[in-house]
Short mmCIF file of C-alpha atoms in Angstrom, two decimals:
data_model
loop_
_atom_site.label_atom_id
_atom_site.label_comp_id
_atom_site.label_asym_id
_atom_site.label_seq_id
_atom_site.Cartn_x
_atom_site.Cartn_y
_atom_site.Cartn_z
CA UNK A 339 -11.20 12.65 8.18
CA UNK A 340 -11.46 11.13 4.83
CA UNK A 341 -8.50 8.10 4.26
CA UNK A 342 -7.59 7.46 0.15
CA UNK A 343 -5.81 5.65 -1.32
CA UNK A 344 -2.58 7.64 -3.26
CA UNK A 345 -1.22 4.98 -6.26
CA UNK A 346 2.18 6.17 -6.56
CA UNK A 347 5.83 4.78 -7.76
CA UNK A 348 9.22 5.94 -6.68
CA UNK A 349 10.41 6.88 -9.83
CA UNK A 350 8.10 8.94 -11.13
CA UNK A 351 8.47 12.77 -10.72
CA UNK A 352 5.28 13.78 -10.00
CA UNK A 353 4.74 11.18 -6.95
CA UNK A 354 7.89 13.33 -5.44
CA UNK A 355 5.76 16.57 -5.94
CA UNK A 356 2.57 15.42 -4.77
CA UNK A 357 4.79 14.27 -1.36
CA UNK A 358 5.79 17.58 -1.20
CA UNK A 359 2.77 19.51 -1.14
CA UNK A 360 0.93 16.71 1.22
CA UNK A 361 3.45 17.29 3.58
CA UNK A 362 4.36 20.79 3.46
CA UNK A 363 0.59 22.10 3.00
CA UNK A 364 -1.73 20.34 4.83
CA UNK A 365 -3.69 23.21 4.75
CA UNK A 366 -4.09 23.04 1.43
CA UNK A 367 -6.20 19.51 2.11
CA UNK A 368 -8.10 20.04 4.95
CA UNK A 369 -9.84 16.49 6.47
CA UNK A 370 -8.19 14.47 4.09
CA UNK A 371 -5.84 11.63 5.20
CA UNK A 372 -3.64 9.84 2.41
CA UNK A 373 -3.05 6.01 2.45
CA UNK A 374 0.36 5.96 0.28
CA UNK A 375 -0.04 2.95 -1.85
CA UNK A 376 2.68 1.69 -4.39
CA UNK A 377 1.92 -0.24 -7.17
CA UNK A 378 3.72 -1.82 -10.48
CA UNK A 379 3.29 1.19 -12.54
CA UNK A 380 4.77 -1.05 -16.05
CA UNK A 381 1.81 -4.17 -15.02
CA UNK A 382 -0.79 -1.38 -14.89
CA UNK A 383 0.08 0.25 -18.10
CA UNK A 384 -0.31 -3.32 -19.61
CA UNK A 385 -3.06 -4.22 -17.73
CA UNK A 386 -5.13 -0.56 -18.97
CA UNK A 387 -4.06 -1.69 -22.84
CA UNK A 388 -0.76 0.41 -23.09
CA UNK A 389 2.82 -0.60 -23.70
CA UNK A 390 4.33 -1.92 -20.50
CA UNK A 391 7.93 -0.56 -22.14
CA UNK A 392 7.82 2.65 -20.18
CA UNK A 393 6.99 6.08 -21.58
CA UNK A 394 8.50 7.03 -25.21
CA UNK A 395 11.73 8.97 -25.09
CA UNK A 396 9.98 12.10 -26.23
CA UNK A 397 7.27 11.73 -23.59
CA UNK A 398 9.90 11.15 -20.99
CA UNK A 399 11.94 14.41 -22.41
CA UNK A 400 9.03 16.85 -22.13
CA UNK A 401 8.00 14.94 -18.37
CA UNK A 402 11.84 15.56 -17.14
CA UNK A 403 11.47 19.46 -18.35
CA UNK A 404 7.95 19.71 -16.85
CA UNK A 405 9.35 18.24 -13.38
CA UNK A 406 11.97 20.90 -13.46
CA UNK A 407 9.58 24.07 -13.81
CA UNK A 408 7.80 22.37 -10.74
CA UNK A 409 10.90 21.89 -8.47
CA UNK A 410 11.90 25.66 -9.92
CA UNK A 411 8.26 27.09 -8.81
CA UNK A 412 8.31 25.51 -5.26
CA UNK A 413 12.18 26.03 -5.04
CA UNK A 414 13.07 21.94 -4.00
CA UNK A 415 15.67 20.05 -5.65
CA UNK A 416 15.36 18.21 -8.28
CA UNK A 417 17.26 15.37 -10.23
CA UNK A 418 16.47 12.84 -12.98
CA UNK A 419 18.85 10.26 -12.32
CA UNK A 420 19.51 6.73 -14.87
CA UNK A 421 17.25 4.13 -14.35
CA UNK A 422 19.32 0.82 -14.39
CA UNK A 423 16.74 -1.41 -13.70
CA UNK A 424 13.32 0.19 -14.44
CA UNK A 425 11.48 -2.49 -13.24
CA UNK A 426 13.28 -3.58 -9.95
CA UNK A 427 10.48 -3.34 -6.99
CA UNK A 428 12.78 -3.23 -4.19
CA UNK A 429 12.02 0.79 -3.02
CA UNK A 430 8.27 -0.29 -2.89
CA UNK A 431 8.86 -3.63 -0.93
CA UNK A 432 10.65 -1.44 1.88
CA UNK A 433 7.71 0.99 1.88
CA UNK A 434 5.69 -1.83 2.65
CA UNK A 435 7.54 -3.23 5.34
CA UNK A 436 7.41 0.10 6.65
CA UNK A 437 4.13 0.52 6.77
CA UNK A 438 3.87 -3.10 8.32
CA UNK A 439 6.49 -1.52 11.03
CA UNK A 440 3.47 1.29 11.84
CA UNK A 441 0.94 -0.94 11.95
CA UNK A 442 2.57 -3.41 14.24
CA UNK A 443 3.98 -0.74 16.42
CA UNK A 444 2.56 2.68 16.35
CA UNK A 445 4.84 5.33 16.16
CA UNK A 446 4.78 8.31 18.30
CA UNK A 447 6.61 10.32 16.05
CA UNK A 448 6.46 10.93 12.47
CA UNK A 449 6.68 7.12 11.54
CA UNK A 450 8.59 4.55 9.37
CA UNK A 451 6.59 4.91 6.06
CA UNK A 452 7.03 8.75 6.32
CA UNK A 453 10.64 8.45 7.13
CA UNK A 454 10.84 6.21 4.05
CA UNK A 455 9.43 8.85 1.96
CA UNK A 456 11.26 11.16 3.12
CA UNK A 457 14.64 9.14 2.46
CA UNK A 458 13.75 8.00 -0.77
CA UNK A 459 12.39 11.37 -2.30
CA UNK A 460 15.56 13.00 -0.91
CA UNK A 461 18.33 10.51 -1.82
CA UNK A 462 16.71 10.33 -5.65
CA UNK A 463 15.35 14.34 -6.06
CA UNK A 464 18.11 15.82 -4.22
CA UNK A 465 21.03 13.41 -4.13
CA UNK A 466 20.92 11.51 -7.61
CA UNK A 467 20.29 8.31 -6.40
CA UNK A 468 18.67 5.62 -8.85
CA UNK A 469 15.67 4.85 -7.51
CA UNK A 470 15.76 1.46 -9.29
CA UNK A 471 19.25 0.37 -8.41
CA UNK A 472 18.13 -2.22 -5.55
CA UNK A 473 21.77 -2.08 -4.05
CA UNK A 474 21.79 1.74 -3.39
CA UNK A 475 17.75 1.11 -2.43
CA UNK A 476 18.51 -1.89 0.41
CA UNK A 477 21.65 0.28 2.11
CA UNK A 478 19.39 3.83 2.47
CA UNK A 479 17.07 1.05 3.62
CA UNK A 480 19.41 0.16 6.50
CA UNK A 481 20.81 3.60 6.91
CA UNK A 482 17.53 4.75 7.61
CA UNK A 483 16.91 1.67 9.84
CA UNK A 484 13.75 0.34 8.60
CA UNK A 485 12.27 -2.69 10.38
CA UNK A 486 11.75 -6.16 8.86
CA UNK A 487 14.41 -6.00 5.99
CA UNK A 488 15.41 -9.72 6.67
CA UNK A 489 11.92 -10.05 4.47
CA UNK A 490 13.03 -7.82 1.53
CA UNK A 491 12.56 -10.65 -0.88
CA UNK A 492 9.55 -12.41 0.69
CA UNK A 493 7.15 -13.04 -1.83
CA UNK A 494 4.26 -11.77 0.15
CA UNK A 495 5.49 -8.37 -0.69
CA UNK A 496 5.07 -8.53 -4.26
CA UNK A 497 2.03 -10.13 -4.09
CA UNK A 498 0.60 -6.93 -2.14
CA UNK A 499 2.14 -4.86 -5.20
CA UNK A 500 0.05 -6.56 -7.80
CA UNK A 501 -3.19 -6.32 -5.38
CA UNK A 502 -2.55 -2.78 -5.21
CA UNK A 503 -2.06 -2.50 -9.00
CA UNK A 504 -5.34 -4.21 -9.22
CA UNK A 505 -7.23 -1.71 -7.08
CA UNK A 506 -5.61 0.98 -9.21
CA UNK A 507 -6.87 -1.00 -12.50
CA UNK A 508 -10.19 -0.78 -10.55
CA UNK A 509 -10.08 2.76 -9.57
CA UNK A 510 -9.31 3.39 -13.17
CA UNK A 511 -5.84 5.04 -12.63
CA UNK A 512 -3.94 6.17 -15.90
CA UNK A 513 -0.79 7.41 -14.88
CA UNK A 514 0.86 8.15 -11.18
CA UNK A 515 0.45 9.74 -8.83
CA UNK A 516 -3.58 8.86 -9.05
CA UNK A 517 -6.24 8.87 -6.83
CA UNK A 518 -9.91 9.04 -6.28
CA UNK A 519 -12.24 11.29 -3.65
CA UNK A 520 -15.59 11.08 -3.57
CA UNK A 521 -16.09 9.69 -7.21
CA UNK A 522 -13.65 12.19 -8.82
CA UNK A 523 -10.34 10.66 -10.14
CA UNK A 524 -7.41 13.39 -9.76
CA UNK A 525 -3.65 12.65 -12.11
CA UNK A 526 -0.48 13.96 -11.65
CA UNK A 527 0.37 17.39 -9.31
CA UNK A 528 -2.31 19.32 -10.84
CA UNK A 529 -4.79 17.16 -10.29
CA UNK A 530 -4.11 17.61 -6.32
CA UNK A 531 -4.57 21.11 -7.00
CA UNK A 532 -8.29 20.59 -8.27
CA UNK A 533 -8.38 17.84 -5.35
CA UNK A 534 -7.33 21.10 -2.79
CA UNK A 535 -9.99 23.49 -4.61
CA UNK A 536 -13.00 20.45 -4.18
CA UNK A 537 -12.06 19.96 -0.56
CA UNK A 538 -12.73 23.36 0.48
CA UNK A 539 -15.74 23.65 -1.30
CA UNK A 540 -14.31 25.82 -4.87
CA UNK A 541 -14.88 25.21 -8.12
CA UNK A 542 -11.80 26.22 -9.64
CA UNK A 543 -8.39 24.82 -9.71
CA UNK A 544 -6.48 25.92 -6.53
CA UNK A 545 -3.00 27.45 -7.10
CA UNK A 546 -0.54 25.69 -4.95
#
């Protein structure tokens, strides 16, 4: 089984539709494992050239609309909540704590990281929450008992964000959700689908 790398960020639709179809279609991906790996999606715009403002009002308009004939087509829920604090890192410093919570004690079940996923995709896709609001992040944090949270503001953590943004830069991501298999950069939900037709061998774009 082939482990990559997935360069993804909280508040962008599309990483909550590539979750979904990773987790509910493994099928669709046979022998590939993902490594879930935020980043600081505004640093790597400005690190590729681009404006590290965020994406233009009419970009984010059409994006919004586009996210809603995807959550319509696979029948999931689907909000697009305000975004206080755009740049507040706080949902991606729990994810790595959970992953730190896996590695230093190996779940038998699902696992923390998953769990966190799962929490955050639901409590911003289904419930409203803003993904950015670090008050709102740190308590589904708690609810959802994730280890380590004493460290929420350890500096470490960003660090790690800003070495994964610089393997993105280096893996040439544009945009999230991004990743790369066998030499073959795949952006956004339809990318995976190409990614699903490569990995069992078609040349087409797989319908998901």
């Amino acid at each position: 089984m082939q482990e990559v790398a997935l360069y993804f960020t909280y508040p962008q639709p599309a990483a909550y539709f590539a979750w979904h179809l990773l987790t509910t279609r493994p099928d669709a991906f046979p022998g590939l494992k993902v490594r879930w790996t935020p980043i600081l999606y505004r640093r790597l715009m400005a690190l590729g050239g681009a404006d590290d403002k965020g994406s233009p009002p009419l970009v984010l308009r059409y994006m919004y609309s586009d996210a809603q004939r995807w959550a319509d087509a696979h029948g999931i829920p689907f909000k697009a909540p305000h975004r206080a604090l755009p740049a507040d890192q706080t949902a991606h410093r729990v994810h790595l704590l959970a992953q730190d919570a896996d590695a230093n004690d190996p779940p038998g079940g699902k696992g923390w990281e998953a769990a966190w996923l799962e929490a955050m995709h639901m409590a911003v896709r289904r419930d409203g929450m803003d993904p950015t609001d670090p008050v709102s992040v740190f308590e589904l944090a708690t609810v959802t008992k994730i280890p380590g949270l004493d460290d929420i503001s350890d500096p470490r953590l960003d660090a790690r964000l800003e070495a994964n943004t610089q393997a993105a830069l280096l893996d040439y991501a544009c945009d999230v959700p991004f990743l790369v298999w066998k030499g073959e950069a795949f952006r956004g939900v339809d990318g995976l689908e190409w990614l699903s037709a490569r990995l069992r061998g078609e040349r087409g774009q797989a319908r998901l």
